[in-house]
Coordinates of C-alpha atoms in Angstrom, one line a residue:
X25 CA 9.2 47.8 -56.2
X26 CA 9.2 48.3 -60.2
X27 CA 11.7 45.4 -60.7
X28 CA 9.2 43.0 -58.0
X29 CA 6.6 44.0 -60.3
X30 CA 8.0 43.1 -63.7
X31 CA 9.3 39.9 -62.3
X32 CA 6.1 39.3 -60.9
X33 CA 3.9 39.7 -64.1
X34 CA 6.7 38.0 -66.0
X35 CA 6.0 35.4 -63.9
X36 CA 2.7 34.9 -63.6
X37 CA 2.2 35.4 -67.7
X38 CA 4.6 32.4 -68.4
X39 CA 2.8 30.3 -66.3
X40 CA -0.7 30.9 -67.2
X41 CA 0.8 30.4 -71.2
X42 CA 1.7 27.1 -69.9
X43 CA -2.0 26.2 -68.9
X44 CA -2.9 27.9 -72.2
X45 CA -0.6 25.8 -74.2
X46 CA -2.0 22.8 -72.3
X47 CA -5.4 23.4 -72.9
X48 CA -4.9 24.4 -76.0
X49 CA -3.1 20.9 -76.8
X50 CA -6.0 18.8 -75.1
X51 CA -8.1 20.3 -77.5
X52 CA -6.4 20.4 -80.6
X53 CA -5.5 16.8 -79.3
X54 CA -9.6 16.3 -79.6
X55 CA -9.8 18.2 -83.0
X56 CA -7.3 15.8 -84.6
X57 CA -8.8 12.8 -83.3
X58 CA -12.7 14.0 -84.3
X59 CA -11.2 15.4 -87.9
X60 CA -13.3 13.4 -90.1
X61 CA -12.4 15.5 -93.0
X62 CA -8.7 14.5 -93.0
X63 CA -9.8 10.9 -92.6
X64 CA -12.3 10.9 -95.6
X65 CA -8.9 12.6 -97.6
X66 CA -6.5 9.4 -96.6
X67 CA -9.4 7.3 -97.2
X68 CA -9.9 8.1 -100.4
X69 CA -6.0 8.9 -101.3
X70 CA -4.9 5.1 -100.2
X71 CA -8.3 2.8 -101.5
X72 CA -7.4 3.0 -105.0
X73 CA -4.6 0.9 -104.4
X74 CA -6.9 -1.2 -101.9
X75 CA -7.0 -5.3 -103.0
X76 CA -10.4 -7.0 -101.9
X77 CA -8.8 -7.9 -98.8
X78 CA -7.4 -4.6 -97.7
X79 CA -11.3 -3.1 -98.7
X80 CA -12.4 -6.3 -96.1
X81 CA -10.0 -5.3 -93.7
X82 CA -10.5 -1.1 -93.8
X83 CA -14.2 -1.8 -93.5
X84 CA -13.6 -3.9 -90.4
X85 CA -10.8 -1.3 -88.9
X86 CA -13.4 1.7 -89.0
X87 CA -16.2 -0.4 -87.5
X88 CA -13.9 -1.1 -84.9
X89 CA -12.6 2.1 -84.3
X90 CA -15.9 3.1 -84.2
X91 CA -17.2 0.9 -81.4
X92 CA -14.2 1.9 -79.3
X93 CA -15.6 5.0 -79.8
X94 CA -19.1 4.3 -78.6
X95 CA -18.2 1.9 -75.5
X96 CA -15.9 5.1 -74.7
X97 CA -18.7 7.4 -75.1
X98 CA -21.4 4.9 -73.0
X99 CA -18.4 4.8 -70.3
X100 CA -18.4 8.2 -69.6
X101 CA -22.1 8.5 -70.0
X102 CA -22.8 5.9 -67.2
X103 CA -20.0 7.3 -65.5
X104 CA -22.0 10.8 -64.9
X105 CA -25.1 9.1 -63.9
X106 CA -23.7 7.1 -61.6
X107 CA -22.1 9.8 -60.5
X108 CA -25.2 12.4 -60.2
X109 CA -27.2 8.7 -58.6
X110 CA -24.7 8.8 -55.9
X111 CA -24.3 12.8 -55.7
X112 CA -28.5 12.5 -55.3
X113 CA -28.3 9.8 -52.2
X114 CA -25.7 11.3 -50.7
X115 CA -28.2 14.7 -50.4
X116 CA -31.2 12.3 -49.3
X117 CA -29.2 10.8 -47.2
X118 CA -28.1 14.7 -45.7
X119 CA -31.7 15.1 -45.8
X120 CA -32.8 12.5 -43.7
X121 CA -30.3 12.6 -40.7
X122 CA -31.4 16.1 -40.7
X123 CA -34.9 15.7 -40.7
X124 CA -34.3 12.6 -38.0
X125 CA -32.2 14.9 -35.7
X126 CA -35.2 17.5 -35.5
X127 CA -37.5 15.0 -34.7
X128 CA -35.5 13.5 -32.1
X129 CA -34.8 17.2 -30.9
X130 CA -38.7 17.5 -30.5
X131 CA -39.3 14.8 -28.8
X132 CA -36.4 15.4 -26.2
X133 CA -38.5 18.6 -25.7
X134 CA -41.8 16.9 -25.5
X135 CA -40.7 14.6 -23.0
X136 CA -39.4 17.3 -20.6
X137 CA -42.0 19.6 -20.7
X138 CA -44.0 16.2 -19.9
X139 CA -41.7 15.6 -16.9
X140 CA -42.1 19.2 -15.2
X141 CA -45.9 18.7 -15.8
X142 CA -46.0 15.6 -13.9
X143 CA -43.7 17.2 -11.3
X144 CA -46.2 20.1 -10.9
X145 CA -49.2 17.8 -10.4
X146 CA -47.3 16.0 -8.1
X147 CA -46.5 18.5 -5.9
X148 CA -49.8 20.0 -5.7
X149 CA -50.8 16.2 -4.7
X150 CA -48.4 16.8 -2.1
X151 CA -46.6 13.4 -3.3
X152 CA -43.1 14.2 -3.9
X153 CA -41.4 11.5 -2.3
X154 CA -43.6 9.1 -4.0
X155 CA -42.5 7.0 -7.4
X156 CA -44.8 8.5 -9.7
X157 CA -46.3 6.9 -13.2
X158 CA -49.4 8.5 -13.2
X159 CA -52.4 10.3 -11.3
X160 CA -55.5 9.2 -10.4
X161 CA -59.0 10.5 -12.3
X162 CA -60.4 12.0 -8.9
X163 CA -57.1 14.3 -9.3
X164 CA -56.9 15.1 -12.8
X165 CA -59.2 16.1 -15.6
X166 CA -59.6 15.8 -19.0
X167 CA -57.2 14.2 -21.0
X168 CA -55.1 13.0 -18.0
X169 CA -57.6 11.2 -16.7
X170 CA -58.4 9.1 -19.0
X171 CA -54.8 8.4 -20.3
X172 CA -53.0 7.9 -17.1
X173 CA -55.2 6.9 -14.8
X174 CA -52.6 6.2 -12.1
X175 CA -51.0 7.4 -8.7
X176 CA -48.4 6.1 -6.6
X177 CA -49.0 4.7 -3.4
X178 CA -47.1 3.2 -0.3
X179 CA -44.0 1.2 -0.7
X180 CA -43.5 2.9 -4.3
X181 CA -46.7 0.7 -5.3
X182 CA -48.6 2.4 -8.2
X183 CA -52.4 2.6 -7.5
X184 CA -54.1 2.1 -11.0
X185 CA -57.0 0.6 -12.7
X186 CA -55.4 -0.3 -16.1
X187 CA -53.8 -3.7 -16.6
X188 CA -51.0 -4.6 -17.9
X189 CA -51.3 -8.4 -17.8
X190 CA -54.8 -8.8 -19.5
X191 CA -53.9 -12.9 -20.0
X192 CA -52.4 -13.3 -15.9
X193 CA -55.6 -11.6 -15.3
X194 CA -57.9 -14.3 -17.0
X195 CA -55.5 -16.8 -15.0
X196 CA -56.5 -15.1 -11.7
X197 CA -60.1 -14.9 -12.5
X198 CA -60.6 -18.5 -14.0
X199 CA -58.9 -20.0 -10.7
X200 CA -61.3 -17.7 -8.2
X201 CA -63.9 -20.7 -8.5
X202 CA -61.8 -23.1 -9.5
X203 CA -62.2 -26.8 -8.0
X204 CA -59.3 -29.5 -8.2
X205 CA -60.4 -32.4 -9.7
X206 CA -60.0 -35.7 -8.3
X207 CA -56.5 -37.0 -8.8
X208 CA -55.2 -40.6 -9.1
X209 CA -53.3 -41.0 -5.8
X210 CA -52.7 -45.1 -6.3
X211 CA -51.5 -45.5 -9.8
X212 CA -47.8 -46.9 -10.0
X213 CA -45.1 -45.3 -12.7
X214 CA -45.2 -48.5 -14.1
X215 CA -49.1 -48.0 -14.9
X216 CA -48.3 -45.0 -15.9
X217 CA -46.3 -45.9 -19.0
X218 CA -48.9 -48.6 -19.8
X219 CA -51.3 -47.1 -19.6
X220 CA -50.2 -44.3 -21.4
X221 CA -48.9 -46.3 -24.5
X222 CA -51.9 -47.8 -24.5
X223 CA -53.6 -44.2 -25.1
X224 CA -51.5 -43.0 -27.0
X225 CA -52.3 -46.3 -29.4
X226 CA -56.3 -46.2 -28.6
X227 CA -56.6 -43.0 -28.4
X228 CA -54.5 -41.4 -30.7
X229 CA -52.8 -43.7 -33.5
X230 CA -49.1 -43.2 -32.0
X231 CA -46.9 -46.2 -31.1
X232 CA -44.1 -46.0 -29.0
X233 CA -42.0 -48.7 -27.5
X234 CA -42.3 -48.9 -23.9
X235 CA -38.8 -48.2 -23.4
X236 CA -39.1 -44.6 -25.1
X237 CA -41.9 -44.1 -22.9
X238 CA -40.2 -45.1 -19.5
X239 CA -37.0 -42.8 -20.8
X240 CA -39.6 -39.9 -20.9
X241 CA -40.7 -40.9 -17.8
X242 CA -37.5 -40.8 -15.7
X243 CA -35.8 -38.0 -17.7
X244 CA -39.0 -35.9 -16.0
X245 CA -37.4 -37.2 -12.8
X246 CA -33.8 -36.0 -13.3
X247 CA -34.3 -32.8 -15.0
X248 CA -37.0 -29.8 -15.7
X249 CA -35.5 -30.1 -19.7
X250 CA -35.8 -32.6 -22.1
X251 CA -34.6 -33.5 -25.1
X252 CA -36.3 -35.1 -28.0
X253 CA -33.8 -35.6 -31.0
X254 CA -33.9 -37.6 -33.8
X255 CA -34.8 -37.7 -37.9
X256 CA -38.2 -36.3 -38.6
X257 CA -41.2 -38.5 -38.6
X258 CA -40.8 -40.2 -35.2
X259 CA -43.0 -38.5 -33.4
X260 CA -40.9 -36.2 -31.2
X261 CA -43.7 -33.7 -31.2
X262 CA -46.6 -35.9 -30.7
X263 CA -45.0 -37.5 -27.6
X264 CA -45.1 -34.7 -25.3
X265 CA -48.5 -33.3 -27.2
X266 CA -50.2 -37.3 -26.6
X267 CA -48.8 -36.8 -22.4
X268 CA -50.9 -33.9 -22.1
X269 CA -53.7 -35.6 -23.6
X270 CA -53.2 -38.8 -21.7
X271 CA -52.8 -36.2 -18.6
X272 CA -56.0 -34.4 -19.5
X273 CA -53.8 -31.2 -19.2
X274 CA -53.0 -29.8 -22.8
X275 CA -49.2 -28.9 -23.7
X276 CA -48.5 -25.2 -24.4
X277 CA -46.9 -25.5 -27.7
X278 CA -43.9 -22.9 -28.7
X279 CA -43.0 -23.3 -32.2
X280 CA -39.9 -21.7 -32.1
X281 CA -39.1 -19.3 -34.8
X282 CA -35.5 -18.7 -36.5
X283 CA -35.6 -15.1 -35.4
X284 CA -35.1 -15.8 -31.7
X285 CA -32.5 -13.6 -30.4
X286 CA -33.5 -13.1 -26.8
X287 CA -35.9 -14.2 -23.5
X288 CA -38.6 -11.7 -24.8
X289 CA -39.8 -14.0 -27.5
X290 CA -40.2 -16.6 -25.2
X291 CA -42.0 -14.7 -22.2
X292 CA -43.0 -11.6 -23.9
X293 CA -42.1 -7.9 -23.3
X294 CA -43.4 -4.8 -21.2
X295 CA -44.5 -2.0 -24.3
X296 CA -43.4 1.6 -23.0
X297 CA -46.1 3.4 -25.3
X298 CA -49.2 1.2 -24.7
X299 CA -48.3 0.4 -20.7
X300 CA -49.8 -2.8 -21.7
X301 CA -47.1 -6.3 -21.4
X302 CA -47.3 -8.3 -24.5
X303 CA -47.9 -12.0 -22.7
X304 CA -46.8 -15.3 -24.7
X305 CA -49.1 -18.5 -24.3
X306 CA -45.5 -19.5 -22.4
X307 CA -45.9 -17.3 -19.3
X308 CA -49.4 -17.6 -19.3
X309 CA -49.2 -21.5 -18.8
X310 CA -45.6 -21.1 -16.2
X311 CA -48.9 -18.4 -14.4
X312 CA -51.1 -21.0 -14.5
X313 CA -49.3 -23.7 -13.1
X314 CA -48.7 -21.6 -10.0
X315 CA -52.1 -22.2 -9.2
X316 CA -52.9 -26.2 -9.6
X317 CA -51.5 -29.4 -8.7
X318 CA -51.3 -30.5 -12.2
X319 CA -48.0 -31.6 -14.5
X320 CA -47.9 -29.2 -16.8
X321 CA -46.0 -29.6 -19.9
X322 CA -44.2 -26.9 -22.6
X323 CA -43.4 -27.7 -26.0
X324 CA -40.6 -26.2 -27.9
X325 CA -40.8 -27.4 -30.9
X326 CA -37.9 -27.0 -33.3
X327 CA -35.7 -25.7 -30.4
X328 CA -32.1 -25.4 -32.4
X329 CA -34.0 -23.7 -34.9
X330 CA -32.7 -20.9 -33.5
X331 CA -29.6 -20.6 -30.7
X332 CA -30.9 -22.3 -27.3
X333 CA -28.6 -20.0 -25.8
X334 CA -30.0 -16.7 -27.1
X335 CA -33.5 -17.2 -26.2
X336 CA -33.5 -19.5 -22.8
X337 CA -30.2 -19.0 -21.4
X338 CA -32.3 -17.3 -18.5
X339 CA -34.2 -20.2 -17.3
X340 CA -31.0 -22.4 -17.9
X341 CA -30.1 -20.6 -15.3
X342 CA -32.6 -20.5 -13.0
X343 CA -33.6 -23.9 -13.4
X344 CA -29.9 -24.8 -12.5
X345 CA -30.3 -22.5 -8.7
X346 CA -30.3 -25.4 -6.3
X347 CA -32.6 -23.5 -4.5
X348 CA -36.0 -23.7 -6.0
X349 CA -36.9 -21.0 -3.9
X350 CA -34.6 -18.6 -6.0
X351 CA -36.6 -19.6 -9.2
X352 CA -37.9 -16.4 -10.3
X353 CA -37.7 -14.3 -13.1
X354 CA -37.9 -10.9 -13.2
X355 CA -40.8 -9.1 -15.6
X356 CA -41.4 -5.5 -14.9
X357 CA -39.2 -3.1 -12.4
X358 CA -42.2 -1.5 -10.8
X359 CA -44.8 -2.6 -9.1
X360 CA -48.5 -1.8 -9.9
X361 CA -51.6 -1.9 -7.7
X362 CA -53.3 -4.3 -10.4
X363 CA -50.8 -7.1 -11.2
X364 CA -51.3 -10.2 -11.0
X365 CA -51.7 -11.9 -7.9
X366 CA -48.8 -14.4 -7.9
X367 CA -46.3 -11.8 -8.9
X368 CA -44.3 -10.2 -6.3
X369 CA -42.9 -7.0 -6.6
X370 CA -42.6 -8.1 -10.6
X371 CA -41.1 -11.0 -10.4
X372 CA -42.9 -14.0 -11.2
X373 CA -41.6 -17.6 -9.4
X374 CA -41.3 -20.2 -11.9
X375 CA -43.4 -23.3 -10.5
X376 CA -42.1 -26.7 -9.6
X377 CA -45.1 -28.6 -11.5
X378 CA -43.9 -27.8 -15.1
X379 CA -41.4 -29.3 -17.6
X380 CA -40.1 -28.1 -20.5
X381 CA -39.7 -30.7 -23.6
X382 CA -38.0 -29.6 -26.7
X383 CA -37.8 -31.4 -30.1
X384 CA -34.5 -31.0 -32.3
X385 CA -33.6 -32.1 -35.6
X386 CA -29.8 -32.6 -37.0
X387 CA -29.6 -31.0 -40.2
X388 CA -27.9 -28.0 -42.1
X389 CA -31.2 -25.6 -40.5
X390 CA -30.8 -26.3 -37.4
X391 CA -27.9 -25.3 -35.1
X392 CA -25.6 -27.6 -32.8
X393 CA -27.0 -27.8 -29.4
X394 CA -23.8 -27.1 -26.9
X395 CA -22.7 -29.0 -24.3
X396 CA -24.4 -26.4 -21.8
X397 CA -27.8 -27.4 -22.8
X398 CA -27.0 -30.7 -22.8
X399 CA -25.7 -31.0 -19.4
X400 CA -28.9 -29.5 -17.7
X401 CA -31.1 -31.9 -20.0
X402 CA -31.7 -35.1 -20.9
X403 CA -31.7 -36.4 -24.5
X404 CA -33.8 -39.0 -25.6
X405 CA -33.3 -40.1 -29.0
X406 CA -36.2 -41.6 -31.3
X407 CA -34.5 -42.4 -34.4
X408 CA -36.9 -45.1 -35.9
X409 CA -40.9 -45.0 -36.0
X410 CA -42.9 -46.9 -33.8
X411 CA -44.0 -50.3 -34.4
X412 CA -47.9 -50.7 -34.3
X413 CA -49.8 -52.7 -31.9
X414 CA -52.6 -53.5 -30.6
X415 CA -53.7 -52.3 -27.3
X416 CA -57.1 -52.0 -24.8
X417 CA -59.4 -49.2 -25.0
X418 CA -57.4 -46.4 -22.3
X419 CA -59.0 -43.6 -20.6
X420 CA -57.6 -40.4 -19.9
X421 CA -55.4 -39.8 -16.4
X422 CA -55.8 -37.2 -14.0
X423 CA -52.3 -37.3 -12.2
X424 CA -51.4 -35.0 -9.7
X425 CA -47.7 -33.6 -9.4
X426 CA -47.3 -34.6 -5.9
X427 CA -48.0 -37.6 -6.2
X428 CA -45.8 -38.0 -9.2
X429 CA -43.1 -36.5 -7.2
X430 CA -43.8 -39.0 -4.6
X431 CA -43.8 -41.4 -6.9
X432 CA -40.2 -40.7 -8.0
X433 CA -38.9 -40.3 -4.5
X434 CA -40.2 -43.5 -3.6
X435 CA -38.2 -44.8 -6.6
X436 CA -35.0 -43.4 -5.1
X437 CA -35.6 -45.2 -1.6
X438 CA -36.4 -48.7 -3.6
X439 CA -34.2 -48.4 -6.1
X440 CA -31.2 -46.7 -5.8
X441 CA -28.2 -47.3 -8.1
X442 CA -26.1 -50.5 -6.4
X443 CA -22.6 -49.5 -4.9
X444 CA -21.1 -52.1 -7.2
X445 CA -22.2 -50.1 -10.1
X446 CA -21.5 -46.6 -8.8
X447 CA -17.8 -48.3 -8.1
X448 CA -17.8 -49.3 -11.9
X449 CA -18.7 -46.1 -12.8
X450 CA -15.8 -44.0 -11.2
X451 CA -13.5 -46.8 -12.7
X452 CA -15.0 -45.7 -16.2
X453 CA -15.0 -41.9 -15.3
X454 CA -11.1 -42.8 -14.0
X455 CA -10.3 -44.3 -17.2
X456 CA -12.1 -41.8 -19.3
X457 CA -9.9 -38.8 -18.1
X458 CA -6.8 -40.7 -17.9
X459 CA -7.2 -41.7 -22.3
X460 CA -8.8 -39.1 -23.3
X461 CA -9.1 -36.0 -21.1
X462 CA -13.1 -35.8 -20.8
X463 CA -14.6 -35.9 -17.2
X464 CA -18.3 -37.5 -16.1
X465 CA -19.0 -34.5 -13.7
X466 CA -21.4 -34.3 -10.5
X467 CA -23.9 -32.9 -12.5
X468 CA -24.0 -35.6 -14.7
X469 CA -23.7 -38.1 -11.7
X470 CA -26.4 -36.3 -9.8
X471 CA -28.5 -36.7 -12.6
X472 CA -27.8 -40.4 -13.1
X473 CA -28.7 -40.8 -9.7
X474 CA -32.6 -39.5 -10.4
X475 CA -32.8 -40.8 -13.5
X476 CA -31.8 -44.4 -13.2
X477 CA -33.8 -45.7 -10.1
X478 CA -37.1 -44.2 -11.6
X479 CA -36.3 -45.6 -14.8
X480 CA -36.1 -49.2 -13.2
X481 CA -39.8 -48.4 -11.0
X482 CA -41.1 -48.0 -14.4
X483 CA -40.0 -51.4 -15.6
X484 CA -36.7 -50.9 -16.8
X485 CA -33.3 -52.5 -16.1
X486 CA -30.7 -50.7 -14.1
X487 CA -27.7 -51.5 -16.9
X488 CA -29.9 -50.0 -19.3
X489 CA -30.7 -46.5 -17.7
X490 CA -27.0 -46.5 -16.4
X491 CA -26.2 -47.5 -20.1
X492 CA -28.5 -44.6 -21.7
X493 CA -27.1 -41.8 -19.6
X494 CA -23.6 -42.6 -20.7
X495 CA -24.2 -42.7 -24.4
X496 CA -26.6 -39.7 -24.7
X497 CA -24.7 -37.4 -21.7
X498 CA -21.0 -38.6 -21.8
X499 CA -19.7 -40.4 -24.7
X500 CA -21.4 -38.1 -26.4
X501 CA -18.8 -35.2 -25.0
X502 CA -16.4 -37.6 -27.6
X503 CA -17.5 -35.6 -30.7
X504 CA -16.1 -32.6 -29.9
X505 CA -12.4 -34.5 -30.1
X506 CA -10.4 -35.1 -32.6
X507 CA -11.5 -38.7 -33.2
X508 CA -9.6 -39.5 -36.0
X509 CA -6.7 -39.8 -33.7
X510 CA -8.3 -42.1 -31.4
X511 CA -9.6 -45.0 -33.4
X512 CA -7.5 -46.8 -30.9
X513 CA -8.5 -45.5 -27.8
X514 CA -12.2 -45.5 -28.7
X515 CA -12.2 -49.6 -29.3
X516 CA -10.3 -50.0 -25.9
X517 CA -13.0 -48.4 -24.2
X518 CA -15.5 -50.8 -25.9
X519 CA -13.3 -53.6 -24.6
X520 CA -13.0 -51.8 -21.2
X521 CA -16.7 -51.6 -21.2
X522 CA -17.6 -55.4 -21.9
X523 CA -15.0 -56.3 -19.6
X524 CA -16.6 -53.9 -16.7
X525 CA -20.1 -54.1 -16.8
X526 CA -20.9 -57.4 -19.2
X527 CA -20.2 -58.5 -22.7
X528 CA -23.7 -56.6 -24.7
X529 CA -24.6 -55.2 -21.4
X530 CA -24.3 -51.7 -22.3
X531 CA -25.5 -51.9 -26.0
X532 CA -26.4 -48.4 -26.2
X533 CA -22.9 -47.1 -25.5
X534 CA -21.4 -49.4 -27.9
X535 CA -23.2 -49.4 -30.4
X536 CA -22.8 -45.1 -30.4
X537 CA -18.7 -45.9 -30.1
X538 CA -18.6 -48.0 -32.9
X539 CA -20.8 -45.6 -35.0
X540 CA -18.2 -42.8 -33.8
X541 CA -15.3 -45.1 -35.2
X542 CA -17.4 -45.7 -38.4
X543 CA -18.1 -41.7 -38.6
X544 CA -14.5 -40.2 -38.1

């Protein structure tokens, strides 16, 4: 045990002479370099030999020495604070989580005790198969009373007094002595884009050629969704705003905002804390229009502004059920004894009497609208200003929705697209696939078939709506190729085309194929 114990201290005493010796170095390492003494001593043993260019040069090698020195020293200095700034966060940080974790703790415990309260009230209301939100005043006192305010009824229908849909509720009040007005039941869609061209000039200072006006006219007919795209300054936004005028039905107007992530910004949002659901101007007029005959019009304005996709993929897809009795969208989960009247069971059904126009601008702020939206809309481009003109003093039009939908199906019966042209077409569609791998589909066709006869009832040409429809919905598909490898392909099809339907015939389509070739 004496021989462990020598070794031992042996050992452990050579060892700690080695940190000794170590830290004994570092800092006679740091005496020698901070010996200023020795230095004024070689200084003053080597200057007397010093020329006036070694005294120029020693000068310069001490202030450099020196500001290694300092930029060491400021190093090491930032170093620590940095150091003690990131030490300090770290423990705020600590701090917080804690603090947040508490709180959350809290009000985990808040909200259970809250639950068993409610279960004991309940019970002694003898409800406890009922879904419960709240209690009625004639059962509770105080505080409760005049906070909750609620009890559940039959059916898991909540009896209460508070509203939640204070704007639905102005809807619903406003159409108890409400009177239809006295609807145009003879005007033609023809009229109907005089006329209104003619207001919108009279009226209003906004020119637009007839032909943009009969495209708004029919794209109403083939879809719920449309399109107005195009540089700034042609009056995208005033065209739909001008319709409602014309219509003596404002447009609800939608600015949308870069932020839109999700349906909630477009319809609003049910508020847990305040029991109260934050309505937009948007489901107040789809509310509205549940009630009247009228055409009723929303403006998105700067739609691509933010992602389509984000914010109305929900009524892309209701408005594509073929059903429009499945058209419903879903607001709350439960079912109060005060909601609106035209919502069932919290669901609200979107109307047939409403269309939704949005305006979109090309540009690096803007993003590209995807095929998706494009297929369940229809584009209209306005990519020059209108011409001014002069035109008749126009009144005002009070149209009803059915009779503009009797007006368009009227339109399909008179003019339907010919057989020779719908033979033409599934040539084109044929050839299409066969160069380059891009298919019309029945949704397109479908649409064509809405959109072109109504477009002729308001004055138009058959070629030309057949034309617009395939530049705007299907050679458009084209950009999404790689076009720089079908130069070739692309000026066949402009031959194919002239060859099929007419030499200048189809001038729309052309004229966006050459642009195409130009482009890539």
């Amino acid at each position: 045990m004496n021989g462990f114990l020598k070794w031992f201290f042996a050992f452990m005493s050579e060892m700690l002479q080695g940190f000794g010796m170590m830290f004994r170095g570092i800092g006679n390492g740091f005496l020698k370099i901070f010996n200023i003494k020795v230095y004024i001593r070689l200084f003053k043993e080597y200057s007397t030999k010093f020329t006036a260019i070694s005294w120029v040069l020693a000068i310069l090698a001490i202030i450099l020495v020196l500001a290694v020195y300092l930029l060491v020293l400021l190093l090491i200095v930032m170093g620590i604070r940095k150091y003690l700034r990131f030490r300090h966060s770290i423990v705020s940080n600590e701090d917080l989580l804690e603090e947040i974790t508490v709180l959350q703790r809290r009000v985990m415990k808040m909200a259970k005790e809250k639950d068993e309260i409610m279960a004991m009230k309940v019970a002694q209301l003898g409800g406890g198969n009922m879904v419960m939100s709240g209690l009625t005043t004639e059962s509770l006192e105080g505080e409760d009373a005049e906070n909750i305010q609620q009890a559940a009824g039959e059916d898991g229908i909540i009896i209460t007094t508070d509203r939640r849909f204070s704007k639905l509720y102005e809807v619903d009040m406003f159409y108890k002595n409400y009177e239809a007005p006295a609807y145009n039941n003879e005007i033609t869609l023809e009229e109907i884009c005089e006329q209104f061209r003619n207001f919108a000039c009279s009226k209003m200072n906004l020119y637009y050629d007839i032909k943009t006006v009969r495209l708004f006219v029919a794209g109403m007919a083939s879809t719920k969704l449309i399109i107005l795209q195009g540089i700034s300054g042609t009056g995208k936004t005033s065209l739909p705003y001008s319709f409602g005028k014309f219509l003596h039905v404002d447009t609800t107007i939608a600015s949308v905002q870069p932020s839109w992530r999700d349906r909630t910004e477009l319809f609003g949002y049910f508020n847990e804390f305040t029991k109260n659901f934050n309505e937009t101007e948007v489901l107040r007029r789809i509310y509205d229009a549940s009630y009247n005959d009228n055409i009723n019009l929303i403006l998105l304005d700067e739609m691509n502004i933010a992602r389509i996709e984000y914010y109305f993929a929900e009524m892309l897809s209701i408005l594509e059920m073929p059903n429009a009795d499945e058209w419903e969208l879903d607001l709350v989960p439960s079912v109060w004894s005060s909601d609106p009247e035209h919502l069932d069971h919290g669901r609200l059904k979107i109307p047939q009497n409403i269309w939704y126009i949005g305006t979109a601008n090309n540009d690096d702020s803007t993003y590209a609208i995807s095929d998706k939206v494009y297929d369940r809309s229809q584009p209209i481009n306005l990519d020059a200003k209108g011409i001014a003109f002069e035109a008749p003093d126009t009144p005002t039009l009070t149209l009803s929705f059915s009779h503009l939908t009797a007006l368009f199906e009227e339109a399909n019966e008179k003019y339907p697209v010919s057989q020779e042209n719908l033979q033409k077409i599934q040539q084109l569609d044929l050839w299409v696939i066969d160069k380059l791998r891009v298919a019309f589909g029945n949704r397109i066709i479908k649409q064509m078939g809405l959109f072109v006869p109504v477009y002729v009832a308001c004055g138009g040409e058959e070629l030309d709506g057949i034309d617009y429809v395939l530049a705007t919905k299907i050679f458009r598909k084209f950009e999404s190729l790689n076009l720089a490898m079908l130069r070739d392909e692309l000026k066949e099809l402009v031959v194919y085309i002239n060859k099929s339907f007419g030499k200048g015939r189809m001038a729309e389509s052309i004229a966006y194929l050459e642009r195409l070739q130009k482009l890539f």
